[in-house]
mmCIF file of C-alpha atoms and ligand atoms in Angstrom:
data_model
loop_
_atom_site.group_PDB
_atom_site.id
_atom_site.type_symbol
_atom_site.label_atom_id
_atom_site.label_comp_id
_atom_site.label_asym_id
_atom_site.label_seq_id
_atom_site.Cartn_x
_atom_site.Cartn_y
_atom_site.Cartn_z
ATOM 1 C CA MET A 1 -35.166 2.114 -23.611
ATOM 2 C CA MET A 2 -34.655 5.874 -23.611
ATOM 3 C CA ARG A 3 -33.525 7.274 -20.274
ATOM 4 C CA SER A 4 -34.454 10.718 -19.029
ATOM 5 C CA TYR A 5 -34.306 13.053 -16.048
ATOM 6 C CA ILE A 6 -36.147 16.175 -14.872
ATOM 7 C CA ASN A 7 -34.033 19.345 -15.060
ATOM 8 C CA ARG A 8 -34.138 22.347 -12.735
ATOM 9 C CA LYS A 9 -36.910 23.929 -14.716
ATOM 10 C CA GLY A 10 -39.053 20.852 -14.343
ATOM 11 C CA THR A 11 -38.630 19.800 -17.963
ATOM 12 C CA LYS A 12 -38.094 16.177 -18.905
ATOM 13 C CA VAL A 13 -34.771 15.737 -20.748
ATOM 14 C CA VAL A 14 -34.256 12.576 -22.779
ATOM 15 C CA VAL A 15 -30.619 11.476 -23.075
ATOM 16 C CA THR A 16 -29.026 9.159 -25.622
ATOM 17 C CA GLU A 17 -27.098 5.956 -24.989
ATOM 18 C CA LYS A 18 -23.959 7.754 -26.094
ATOM 19 C CA HIS A 19 -24.601 10.515 -23.577
ATOM 20 C CA LEU A 20 -24.839 7.919 -20.812
ATOM 21 C CA ASP A 21 -21.670 6.119 -21.967
ATOM 22 C CA THR A 22 -19.746 9.353 -21.898
ATOM 23 C CA ALA A 23 -21.229 10.605 -18.638
ATOM 24 C CA ILE A 24 -20.310 7.364 -16.869
ATOM 25 C CA LYS A 25 -16.756 7.373 -18.216
ATOM 26 C CA ILE A 26 -16.191 10.963 -17.197
ATOM 27 C CA LYS A 27 -17.644 10.296 -13.762
ATOM 28 C CA GLU A 28 -15.283 7.387 -13.265
ATOM 29 C CA GLU A 29 -12.278 9.374 -14.433
ATOM 30 C CA LEU A 30 -13.122 12.212 -12.066
ATOM 31 C CA GLN A 31 -13.540 9.732 -9.235
ATOM 32 C CA LYS A 32 -10.105 8.349 -9.955
ATOM 33 C CA LEU A 33 -8.658 11.806 -9.437
ATOM 34 C CA SER A 34 -10.393 12.136 -6.075
ATOM 35 C CA PRO A 35 -9.111 10.413 -2.934
ATOM 36 C CA THR A 36 -12.633 9.647 -1.785
ATOM 37 C CA ARG A 37 -13.914 8.846 -5.271
ATOM 38 C CA ARG A 38 -16.265 11.792 -5.188
ATOM 39 C CA THR A 39 -17.364 13.329 -8.441
ATOM 40 C CA SER A 40 -17.153 17.051 -8.955
ATOM 41 C CA TRP A 41 -20.396 17.489 -10.858
ATOM 42 C CA ALA A 42 -19.610 21.034 -11.962
ATOM 43 C CA ARG A 43 -16.454 19.704 -13.581
ATOM 44 C CA HIS A 44 -18.427 16.809 -14.968
ATOM 45 C CA LYS A 45 -20.874 19.190 -16.661
ATOM 46 C CA ASN A 46 -18.022 21.193 -18.173
ATOM 47 C CA MET A 47 -16.364 18.089 -19.537
ATOM 48 C CA MET A 48 -19.651 16.854 -20.956
ATOM 49 C CA LYS A 49 -19.949 20.179 -22.780
ATOM 50 C CA LYS A 50 -16.492 19.669 -24.257
ATOM 51 C CA GLU A 51 -17.634 16.276 -25.491
ATOM 52 C CA GLY A 52 -20.562 17.944 -27.212
ATOM 53 C CA PHE A 53 -23.288 17.008 -24.748
ATOM 54 C CA LEU A 54 -25.038 20.221 -23.791
ATOM 55 C CA ASP A 55 -27.931 18.435 -22.102
ATOM 56 C CA SER A 56 -26.167 17.211 -18.963
ATOM 57 C CA ASP A 57 -26.834 18.654 -15.509
ATOM 58 C CA THR A 58 -25.494 18.823 -11.977
ATOM 59 C CA ASN A 59 -28.773 18.341 -10.132
ATOM 60 C CA GLU A 60 -29.821 15.414 -7.983
ATOM 61 C CA ALA A 61 -32.127 13.919 -10.619
ATOM 62 C CA TYR A 62 -29.331 13.814 -13.177
ATOM 63 C CA ARG A 63 -26.856 12.375 -10.685
ATOM 64 C CA CYS A 64 -29.376 9.672 -9.755
ATOM 65 C CA LEU A 65 -29.911 8.863 -13.414
ATOM 66 C CA ILE A 66 -26.194 8.312 -13.988
ATOM 67 C CA LYS A 67 -25.883 6.305 -10.793
ATOM 68 C CA SER A 68 -28.811 4.040 -11.592
ATOM 69 C CA GLU A 69 -27.522 3.571 -15.123
ATOM 70 C CA GLN A 70 -24.156 2.532 -13.665
ATOM 71 C CA LYS A 71 -25.915 0.112 -11.339
ATOM 72 C CA GLU A 72 -28.017 -1.315 -14.141
ATOM 73 C CA ARG A 73 -24.968 -1.963 -16.246
ATOM 74 C CA GLY A 74 -23.629 -3.853 -13.268
ATOM 75 C CA VAL A 75 -19.925 -4.074 -13.756
ATOM 76 C CA LEU A 76 -17.678 -1.111 -13.495
ATOM 77 C CA PRO A 77 -15.445 -0.897 -16.568
ATOM 78 C CA SER A 78 -11.982 -2.305 -16.151
ATOM 79 C CA VAL A 79 -8.778 -0.294 -16.195
ATOM 80 C CA ASN A 80 -8.073 -1.645 -19.678
ATOM 81 C CA LYS A 81 -11.342 -0.299 -20.953
ATOM 82 C CA HIS A 82 -10.430 3.106 -19.559
ATOM 83 C CA ALA A 83 -7.114 2.934 -21.366
ATOM 84 C CA ASP A 84 -8.894 1.962 -24.595
ATOM 85 C CA LEU A 85 -11.211 4.914 -24.349
ATOM 86 C CA LEU A 86 -8.324 7.257 -23.760
ATOM 87 C CA SER A 87 -6.146 5.881 -26.549
ATOM 88 C CA ASP A 88 -9.010 5.857 -29.016
ATOM 89 C CA ASN A 89 -9.378 9.587 -28.541
ATOM 90 C CA LYS A 90 -12.938 8.911 -27.601
ATOM 91 C CA LEU A 91 -12.902 11.212 -24.644
ATOM 92 C CA GLN A 92 -11.047 14.365 -25.518
ATOM 93 C CA SER A 93 -12.129 16.141 -22.357
ATOM 94 C CA ILE A 94 -10.489 13.503 -20.154
ATOM 95 C CA LYS A 95 -7.313 13.669 -22.193
ATOM 96 C CA PHE A 96 -7.417 17.392 -21.807
ATOM 97 C CA GLU A 97 -7.804 17.150 -18.026
ATOM 98 C CA ILE A 98 -4.966 14.676 -17.725
ATOM 99 C CA GLY A 99 -2.892 16.639 -20.223
ATOM 100 C CA GLU A 100 -3.428 19.708 -18.130
ATOM 101 C CA LEU A 101 -2.151 17.802 -15.102
ATOM 102 C CA ASN A 102 0.860 16.679 -17.067
ATOM 103 C CA SER A 103 1.768 19.798 -18.976
ATOM 104 C CA ALA A 104 3.396 22.496 -16.900
ATOM 105 C CA LYS A 105 5.502 21.722 -13.862
ATOM 106 C CA LEU A 106 4.072 24.690 -12.067
ATOM 107 C CA GLU A 107 0.581 23.502 -12.720
ATOM 108 C CA LEU A 108 1.552 20.042 -11.502
ATOM 109 C CA GLN A 109 2.949 21.358 -8.269
ATOM 110 C CA LYS A 110 -0.133 23.421 -7.744
ATOM 111 C CA GLN A 111 -2.269 20.347 -8.331
ATOM 112 C CA GLY A 112 -0.034 18.346 -6.001
ATOM 113 C CA THR A 113 -0.378 20.871 -3.236
ATOM 114 C CA SER A 114 -4.124 21.043 -3.517
ATOM 115 C CA VAL A 115 -4.341 17.258 -3.679
ATOM 116 C CA ARG A 116 -2.197 16.964 -0.569
ATOM 117 C CA LYS A 117 -4.298 19.518 1.231
ATOM 118 C CA LEU A 118 -7.365 17.574 0.242
ATOM 119 C CA VAL A 119 -5.858 14.379 1.594
ATOM 120 C CA ARG A 120 -5.120 16.025 4.884
ATOM 121 C CA ASP A 121 -8.665 17.269 5.114
ATOM 122 C CA VAL A 122 -10.039 13.944 4.023
ATOM 123 C CA ASN A 123 -8.034 12.028 6.631
ATOM 124 C CA LYS A 124 -9.962 13.816 9.286
ATOM 125 C CA ASP A 125 -13.083 13.222 7.314
ATOM 126 C CA VAL A 126 -15.397 10.424 8.229
ATOM 127 C CA LEU A 127 -15.596 9.668 4.516
ATOM 128 C CA PHE A 128 -12.132 8.193 4.594
ATOM 129 C CA ILE A 129 -13.142 5.771 7.328
ATOM 130 C CA GLU A 130 -16.344 4.969 5.445
ATOM 131 C CA HIS A 131 -14.319 4.161 2.396
ATOM 132 C CA ILE A 132 -12.087 1.828 4.414
ATOM 133 C CA GLU A 133 -15.167 0.146 5.879
ATOM 134 C CA GLU A 134 -16.636 -0.191 2.404
ATOM 135 C CA ALA A 135 -13.451 -1.806 1.108
ATOM 136 C CA LEU A 136 -13.297 -4.100 4.143
ATOM 137 C CA LYS A 137 -16.852 -5.342 3.705
ATOM 138 C CA LYS A 138 -15.776 -7.151 0.568
ATOM 139 C CA LYS A 139 -13.093 -9.105 2.433
ATOM 140 C CA ASP A 140 -13.564 -12.511 3.921
ATOM 141 C CA PHE A 141 -11.388 -13.098 6.954
ATOM 142 C CA SER A 142 -13.300 -16.084 8.231
ATOM 143 C CA LYS A 143 -11.123 -18.688 6.491
ATOM 144 C CA VAL A 144 -8.211 -19.197 8.801
ATOM 145 C CA GLY A 145 -5.354 -21.631 8.194
ATOM 146 C CA VAL A 146 -5.204 -24.820 10.215
ATOM 147 C CA PHE A 147 -2.422 -25.069 12.750
ATOM 148 C CA SER A 148 -1.361 -28.633 12.146
ATOM 149 C CA LYS A 149 1.031 -28.766 9.226
ATOM 150 C CA TYR A 150 4.273 -29.124 11.151
ATOM 151 C CA ALA A 151 5.793 -29.847 14.553
ATOM 152 C CA PRO A 152 9.394 -28.842 15.343
ATOM 153 C CA GLU A 153 11.573 -31.808 16.252
ATOM 154 C CA LYS A 154 11.825 -32.145 20.016
ATOM 155 C CA TYR A 155 15.380 -33.463 20.246
ATOM 156 C CA LYS A 156 16.832 -30.636 18.144
ATOM 157 C CA GLU A 157 17.458 -27.061 19.183
ATOM 158 C CA GLN A 158 14.368 -25.037 18.386
ATOM 159 C CA LYS A 159 15.009 -21.650 16.851
ATOM 160 C CA THR A 160 13.127 -18.392 16.615
ATOM 161 C CA MET A 161 12.978 -16.524 13.345
ATOM 162 C CA ILE A 162 12.311 -12.840 12.769
ATOM 163 C CA VAL A 163 10.854 -12.485 9.283
ATOM 164 C CA CYS A 164 11.073 -8.961 7.934
ATOM 165 C CA LEU A 165 8.629 -7.539 5.443
ATOM 166 C CA SER A 166 10.027 -4.452 3.839
ATOM 167 C CA ASP A 167 9.109 -1.978 1.128
ATOM 168 C CA ILE A 168 6.219 -3.886 -0.354
ATOM 169 C CA HIS A 169 4.951 -0.695 -2.041
ATOM 170 C CA TYR A 170 1.577 -2.237 -2.868
ATOM 171 C CA GLY A 171 -0.218 -0.192 -5.519
ATOM 172 C CA ALA A 172 2.917 0.772 -7.413
ATOM 173 C CA VAL A 173 2.945 0.049 -11.117
ATOM 174 C CA VAL A 174 6.382 -0.481 -12.662
ATOM 175 C CA ASN A 175 6.866 -1.343 -16.290
ATOM 176 C CA LEU A 176 10.582 -1.362 -17.019
ATOM 177 C CA PRO A 177 12.537 -3.866 -19.138
ATOM 178 C CA ASP A 178 14.286 -5.028 -15.933
ATOM 179 C CA ASN A 179 11.286 -4.959 -13.633
ATOM 180 C CA LYS A 180 7.537 -5.345 -13.818
ATOM 181 C CA PHE A 181 5.415 -4.730 -10.771
ATOM 182 C CA ASN A 182 1.716 -4.447 -10.027
ATOM 183 C CA ARG A 183 -0.727 -5.778 -7.437
ATOM 184 C CA ASP A 184 -0.861 -9.291 -8.933
ATOM 185 C CA ILE A 185 2.913 -9.574 -9.050
ATOM 186 C CA CYS A 186 3.016 -8.204 -5.505
ATOM 187 C CA ALA A 187 0.624 -10.930 -4.332
ATOM 188 C CA ARG A 188 2.671 -13.618 -6.098
ATOM 189 C CA LEU A 189 5.947 -12.374 -4.576
ATOM 190 C CA LEU A 190 4.541 -12.353 -1.048
ATOM 191 C CA ASN A 191 3.276 -15.872 -1.591
ATOM 192 C CA LYS A 192 6.709 -16.940 -2.835
ATOM 193 C CA TYR A 193 8.334 -15.306 0.188
ATOM 194 C CA ALA A 194 5.926 -17.167 2.495
ATOM 195 C CA ASP A 195 6.935 -20.433 0.788
ATOM 196 C CA LYS A 196 10.618 -19.678 1.350
ATOM 197 C CA VAL A 197 9.956 -18.771 4.972
ATOM 198 C CA ILE A 198 8.104 -22.066 5.489
ATOM 199 C CA ALA A 199 10.954 -24.025 3.883
ATOM 200 C CA THR A 200 13.370 -22.301 6.276
ATOM 201 C CA ILE A 201 11.098 -23.019 9.261
ATOM 202 C CA ILE A 202 11.246 -26.743 8.497
ATOM 203 C CA LYS A 203 14.928 -26.865 7.583
ATOM 204 C CA GLU A 204 16.109 -24.872 10.603
ATOM 205 C CA ASN A 205 13.686 -26.353 13.135
ATOM 206 C CA VAL A 206 12.040 -23.022 13.863
ATOM 207 C CA SER A 207 9.345 -23.091 16.530
ATOM 208 C CA SER A 208 8.161 -19.480 16.487
ATOM 209 C CA VAL A 209 8.144 -16.630 14.018
ATOM 210 C CA TYR A 210 7.979 -12.886 14.551
ATOM 211 C CA VAL A 211 6.962 -11.047 11.382
ATOM 212 C CA MET A 212 8.298 -7.504 11.483
ATOM 213 C CA ASN A 213 6.970 -5.097 8.873
ATOM 214 C CA LEU A 214 9.556 -2.353 8.304
ATOM 215 C CA GLY A 215 7.249 0.023 6.422
ATOM 216 C CA ASP A 216 6.445 1.306 2.962
ATOM 217 C CA LEU A 217 3.525 -1.103 2.897
ATOM 218 C CA ILE A 218 1.867 0.938 0.167
ATOM 219 C CA GLU A 219 3.102 3.006 -2.742
ATOM 220 C CA ASN A 220 0.710 5.808 -1.797
ATOM 221 C CA VAL A 221 -0.723 8.115 -4.429
ATOM 222 C CA TYR A 222 0.397 11.410 -2.946
ATOM 223 C CA MET A 223 4.113 10.924 -2.334
ATOM 224 C CA ARG A 224 5.580 12.581 -5.387
ATOM 225 C CA ASN A 225 3.590 14.092 -8.198
ATOM 226 C CA GLN A 226 4.626 11.261 -10.477
ATOM 227 C CA ASN A 227 2.927 8.757 -8.183
ATOM 228 C CA LEU A 228 -0.390 9.885 -9.610
ATOM 229 C CA TYR A 229 0.588 8.139 -12.815
ATOM 230 C CA ASN A 230 2.562 5.154 -11.530
ATOM 231 C CA SER A 231 0.123 3.778 -9.041
ATOM 232 C CA GLU A 232 -3.158 1.924 -9.075
ATOM 233 C CA GLU A 233 -6.107 2.040 -6.670
ATOM 234 C CA THR A 234 -7.079 4.795 -4.245
ATOM 235 C CA LEU A 235 -5.187 5.357 -1.019
ATOM 236 C CA SER A 236 -7.756 3.555 1.106
ATOM 237 C CA GLU A 237 -7.925 0.615 -1.308
ATOM 238 C CA GLN A 238 -4.147 0.317 -1.238
ATOM 239 C CA ILE A 239 -4.169 0.185 2.567
ATOM 240 C CA VAL A 240 -6.952 -2.395 2.763
ATOM 241 C CA ASN A 241 -5.722 -4.614 -0.068
ATOM 242 C CA ALA A 242 -2.075 -4.514 1.011
ATOM 243 C CA THR A 243 -3.191 -5.411 4.523
ATOM 244 C CA GLU A 244 -5.161 -8.335 3.164
ATOM 245 C CA LEU A 245 -1.978 -9.626 1.486
ATOM 246 C CA VAL A 246 -0.119 -9.297 4.789
ATOM 247 C CA ILE A 247 -2.904 -11.237 6.529
ATOM 248 C CA LYS A 248 -2.641 -13.978 3.885
ATOM 249 C CA PHE A 249 1.113 -14.056 4.445
ATOM 250 C CA LEU A 250 0.693 -14.349 8.230
ATOM 251 C CA ASP A 251 -2.057 -16.900 7.823
ATOM 252 C CA LYS A 252 0.026 -19.125 5.597
ATOM 253 C CA ILE A 253 2.982 -19.145 7.998
ATOM 254 C CA SER A 254 0.756 -19.565 11.039
ATOM 255 C CA ALA A 255 -0.362 -22.930 9.712
ATOM 256 C CA TYR A 256 3.158 -24.070 10.719
ATOM 257 C CA VAL A 257 4.192 -22.058 13.761
ATOM 258 C CA LYS A 258 2.877 -19.430 16.126
ATOM 259 C CA VAL A 259 3.288 -15.991 14.634
ATOM 260 C CA LYS A 260 3.631 -12.545 16.147
ATOM 261 C CA TYR A 261 3.273 -9.438 14.011
ATOM 262 C CA SER A 262 4.320 -5.808 14.386
ATOM 263 C CA ALA A 263 4.634 -2.975 11.891
ATOM 264 C CA ILE A 264 6.231 0.446 11.751
ATOM 265 C CA ALA A 265 5.671 3.184 9.194
ATOM 266 C CA GLY A 266 7.886 4.169 6.280
ATOM 267 C CA ASN A 267 7.947 7.399 4.317
ATOM 268 C CA HIS A 268 5.494 6.078 1.699
ATOM 269 C CA ASP A 269 2.997 5.244 4.432
ATOM 270 C CA ARG A 270 2.594 8.878 5.402
ATOM 271 C CA LEU A 271 -0.804 10.118 4.459
ATOM 272 C CA GLN A 272 0.728 13.517 3.720
ATOM 273 C CA GLY A 273 3.624 13.369 1.286
ATOM 274 C CA LYS A 274 6.071 15.844 2.752
ATOM 275 C CA LYS A 275 7.703 14.555 5.897
ATOM 276 C CA ASP A 276 7.986 17.934 7.633
ATOM 277 C CA SER A 277 4.322 18.778 7.157
ATOM 278 C CA ASN A 278 3.046 15.373 8.178
ATOM 279 C CA LEU A 279 1.491 14.714 11.537
ATOM 280 C CA SER A 280 3.792 12.311 13.321
ATOM 281 C CA ALA A 281 1.323 9.461 13.618
ATOM 282 C CA ASP A 282 -0.744 10.049 10.506
ATOM 283 C CA HIS A 283 0.161 7.045 8.421
ATOM 284 C CA ALA A 284 -1.234 4.009 6.588
ATOM 285 C CA ILE A 285 0.328 1.567 9.059
ATOM 286 C CA ARG A 286 -1.938 2.907 11.776
ATOM 287 C CA VAL A 287 -4.984 1.896 9.731
ATOM 288 C CA SER A 288 -3.396 -1.365 8.590
ATOM 289 C CA ASN A 289 -2.393 -2.282 12.146
ATOM 290 C CA LYS A 290 -5.904 -1.680 13.370
ATOM 291 C CA ILE A 291 -7.237 -4.038 10.714
ATOM 292 C CA ILE A 292 -4.703 -6.746 11.607
ATOM 293 C CA GLU A 293 -5.257 -6.282 15.328
ATOM 294 C CA THR A 294 -8.998 -6.702 14.798
ATOM 295 C CA TYR A 295 -8.434 -9.730 12.589
ATOM 296 C CA ALA A 296 -6.118 -11.328 15.176
ATOM 297 C CA LYS A 297 -8.569 -10.608 17.965
ATOM 298 C CA TYR A 298 -11.779 -11.878 16.389
ATOM 299 C CA SER A 299 -10.677 -14.800 14.237
ATOM 300 C CA ASN A 300 -9.236 -17.974 15.752
ATOM 301 C CA THR A 301 -5.880 -17.456 14.095
ATOM 302 C CA GLN A 302 -2.473 -18.304 15.601
ATOM 303 C CA VAL A 303 -1.351 -14.764 14.764
ATOM 304 C CA LYS A 304 -0.789 -12.401 17.653
ATOM 305 C CA PHE A 305 -0.619 -8.679 17.011
ATOM 306 C CA VAL A 306 1.978 -6.753 19.024
ATOM 307 C CA ALA A 307 1.726 -2.955 19.013
ATOM 308 C CA ALA A 308 4.884 -1.062 18.061
ATOM 309 C CA GLU A 309 5.750 2.606 18.196
ATOM 310 C CA ASP A 310 5.032 4.496 14.987
ATOM 311 C CA TYR A 311 8.609 4.592 13.706
ATOM 312 C CA TYR A 312 10.533 2.223 15.999
ATOM 313 C CA HIS A 313 10.276 -1.249 17.431
ATOM 314 C CA SER A 314 12.540 -3.647 19.283
ATOM 315 C CA ILE A 315 12.338 -7.402 19.657
ATOM 316 C CA ASP A 316 14.118 -9.381 22.360
ATOM 317 C CA VAL A 317 14.885 -13.046 21.720
ATOM 318 C CA GLY A 318 16.815 -14.737 24.509
ATOM 319 C CA LYS A 319 19.820 -12.568 25.276
ATOM 320 C CA TYR A 320 19.638 -10.662 22.002
ATOM 321 C CA SER A 321 17.884 -7.339 21.342
ATOM 322 C CA PHE A 322 17.112 -6.242 17.796
ATOM 323 C CA CYS A 323 16.149 -2.727 16.766
ATOM 324 C CA PHE A 324 13.875 -1.949 13.807
ATOM 325 C CA ILE A 325 13.427 1.322 11.915
ATOM 326 C CA HIS A 326 12.329 2.073 8.380
ATOM 327 C CA GLY A 327 15.522 3.967 7.552
ATOM 328 C CA ASP A 328 14.240 7.278 6.220
ATOM 329 C CA LEU A 329 14.642 9.111 9.509
ATOM 330 C CA ASN A 330 18.081 7.650 10.268
ATOM 331 C CA ASN A 331 21.122 6.903 8.161
ATOM 332 C CA LEU A 332 21.816 3.182 8.330
ATOM 333 C CA GLN A 333 25.167 3.661 6.591
ATOM 334 C CA LYS A 334 26.419 5.837 9.430
ATOM 335 C CA LYS A 335 28.549 3.560 11.580
ATOM 336 C CA THR A 336 27.589 5.119 14.905
ATOM 337 C CA LEU A 337 23.837 4.588 14.453
ATOM 338 C CA LEU A 338 23.622 1.315 16.403
ATOM 339 C CA ALA A 339 25.392 2.896 19.366
ATOM 340 C CA GLU A 340 23.191 5.995 19.165
ATOM 341 C CA LEU A 341 19.980 3.965 19.054
ATOM 342 C CA SER A 342 21.195 1.747 21.912
ATOM 343 C CA ASN A 343 21.814 4.860 23.985
ATOM 344 C CA LEU A 344 18.512 6.438 23.043
ATOM 345 C CA HIS A 345 16.438 3.382 23.941
ATOM 346 C CA GLY A 346 18.583 2.114 26.806
ATOM 347 C CA LYS A 347 19.124 -1.323 25.262
ATOM 348 C CA HIS A 348 22.208 -3.108 24.010
ATOM 349 C CA PHE A 349 21.122 -3.875 20.492
ATOM 350 C CA VAL A 350 23.029 -6.504 18.530
ATOM 351 C CA ALA A 351 21.583 -5.228 15.266
ATOM 352 C CA VAL A 352 19.535 -2.400 13.826
ATOM 353 C CA ILE A 353 17.534 -3.478 10.801
ATOM 354 C CA GLY A 354 15.747 -1.284 8.277
ATOM 355 C CA GLY A 355 14.609 -1.052 4.675
ATOM 356 C CA HIS A 356 14.078 2.122 2.693
ATOM 357 C CA ILE A 357 16.983 1.938 0.232
ATOM 358 C CA HIS A 358 15.580 -1.193 -1.433
ATOM 359 C CA HIS A 359 18.711 -3.272 -1.368
ATOM 360 C CA PHE A 360 20.507 -5.589 0.979
ATOM 361 C CA THR A 361 23.413 -4.152 2.930
ATOM 362 C CA MET A 362 25.139 -5.378 6.070
ATOM 363 C CA LEU A 363 27.679 -3.425 8.012
ATOM 364 C CA GLU A 364 29.557 -4.893 10.981
ATOM 365 C CA VAL A 365 29.929 -2.006 13.389
ATOM 366 C CA GLY A 366 31.158 -3.827 16.483
ATOM 367 C CA ASN A 367 31.887 -7.286 17.814
ATOM 368 C CA ASP A 368 29.045 -9.260 16.193
ATOM 369 C CA GLN A 369 26.962 -6.080 15.913
ATOM 370 C CA TYR A 370 25.352 -5.087 12.644
ATOM 371 C CA GLN A 371 23.519 -2.377 10.747
ATOM 372 C CA VAL A 372 21.391 -3.992 8.093
ATOM 373 C CA THR A 373 19.054 -2.953 5.296
ATOM 374 C CA PHE A 374 16.803 -5.528 3.680
ATOM 375 C CA GLY A 375 15.603 -5.219 0.064
ATOM 376 C CA SER A 376 12.186 -4.510 -1.379
ATOM 377 C CA ILE A 377 9.268 -6.426 -2.859
ATOM 378 C CA LYS A 378 8.691 -3.719 -5.439
ATOM 379 C CA GLY A 379 12.148 -3.779 -7.031
ATOM 380 C CA ILE A 380 13.552 -0.920 -9.087
ATOM 381 C CA ASP A 381 11.292 1.794 -10.490
ATOM 382 C CA GLU A 382 11.638 4.800 -12.794
ATOM 383 C CA TYR A 383 12.404 6.953 -9.800
ATOM 384 C CA SER A 384 15.338 4.873 -8.591
ATOM 385 C CA VAL A 385 16.702 4.494 -12.121
ATOM 386 C CA ASN A 386 16.347 8.114 -13.246
ATOM 387 C CA ILE A 387 16.857 10.043 -10.052
ATOM 388 C CA ILE A 388 18.900 7.915 -7.680
ATOM 389 C CA GLY A 389 20.584 5.843 -10.398
ATOM 390 C CA ALA A 390 20.372 2.716 -8.270
ATOM 391 C CA LYS A 391 19.679 -0.820 -9.359
ATOM 392 C CA SER A 392 19.101 -3.772 -7.077
ATOM 393 C CA SER A 393 17.484 -7.175 -6.974
ATOM 394 C CA ARG A 394 14.279 -7.972 -5.147
ATOM 395 C CA SER A 395 14.886 -9.457 -1.735
ATOM 396 C CA GLN A 396 13.684 -9.643 1.844
ATOM 397 C CA GLY A 397 15.444 -10.918 4.924
ATOM 398 C CA VAL A 398 15.179 -12.962 8.096
ATOM 399 C CA VAL A 399 17.071 -13.355 11.362
ATOM 400 C CA LEU A 400 17.483 -16.863 12.751
ATOM 401 C CA ILE A 401 18.126 -16.975 16.471
ATOM 402 C CA GLY A 402 19.327 -19.984 18.417
ATOM 403 C CA LYS A 403 20.744 -20.530 21.898
ATOM 404 C CA ASP A 404 24.266 -19.533 20.988
ATOM 405 C CA GLY A 405 23.992 -17.050 18.202
ATOM 406 C CA PHE A 406 22.002 -15.421 15.480
ATOM 407 C CA GLU A 407 22.273 -15.294 11.724
ATOM 408 C CA ILE A 408 21.073 -12.507 9.458
ATOM 409 C CA ARG A 409 20.025 -13.903 6.101
ATOM 410 C CA LYS A 410 19.006 -12.342 2.805
ATOM 411 C CA ILE A 411 16.137 -14.075 1.043
ATOM 412 C CA GLY A 412 16.166 -13.540 -2.723
ATOM 413 C CA LEU A 413 12.844 -13.323 -4.555
HETATM 414 MN MN1 MN B 19 10.556 2.230 0.065
#
């Protein structure tokens, strides 16, 4: 069937199948470049021209035609199909657009700045919230784990465990000989971590778990210019989908013990890349926390959400106080940090625990007092290899607390 639309002059314009193919692909590519998946139709028309289609338009009738055609075709093309189209040189205009983004550093920075400005504007925009709502509608939070799989032994000392989640970087794509990472691998690793946590719960007779998220939940698409090319999904999708993985993680553990959850923000969670220009509380964790809080409130889960400050949290277990930070705003290798944070918050911390540097370190800075960094879920990336020159294994970490002591433990993944 030939498809057509009415142009501005009131003339009926018949378009070919090939026109529609190309128009849809270009629309999708443009949407990928936009944080709210909006299409710039003026740009679309220009790119269509470059592809040799002079009969496209920017008016409502044309936009409706493309939209209905997309709907009719049902499925949105996969990422692979996009890649095919690009590698087959089928869409020169898209290659040109991306090439333009890639080519000059100056141009890139200019693009980056305008993208960041857009993000800032968009954050205040109701569209961002709509997009989150849209992404959330597809989720099913009604299936909640059953709290019956395990009972701690009564005659043994029952322990508490703080389970840290750090530097998940959901949405990052890494393809190095030493490390592969994407959303599927991310989901598998979190599942594996949950299994290890459950094994520890049973082995150590743990009766309650506090899951502490140390930040960098998402990779973010606006951190560094390169992130445009090494990440998948839009910002809002990353937040929603990463949060869903956290909920699955909490859900799985909460089938064994009661679970509390708190989260603080890392540098990658900032909705504006540069730390000095970012509003102090404008971060992905705020959105993610709201989702988890709502989930905990309205489902009959054993998970309890506990609000933390944006960049700091403390947990008291028995006589011990633990301090949590992401690690980008403080230097965890500086031996006076624990004392400084204790002073600042008026608590005698036995340990300050962070992430950020993506590998496990433990520094004893006093009598049984520690400064600790736990590793990442993401593992090494091009950035850490080329720029920082650091390599490290994937790991997370837990703190086991009993009556007479605590143990900080690295969990390899
Ligand atoms: Mn990180």
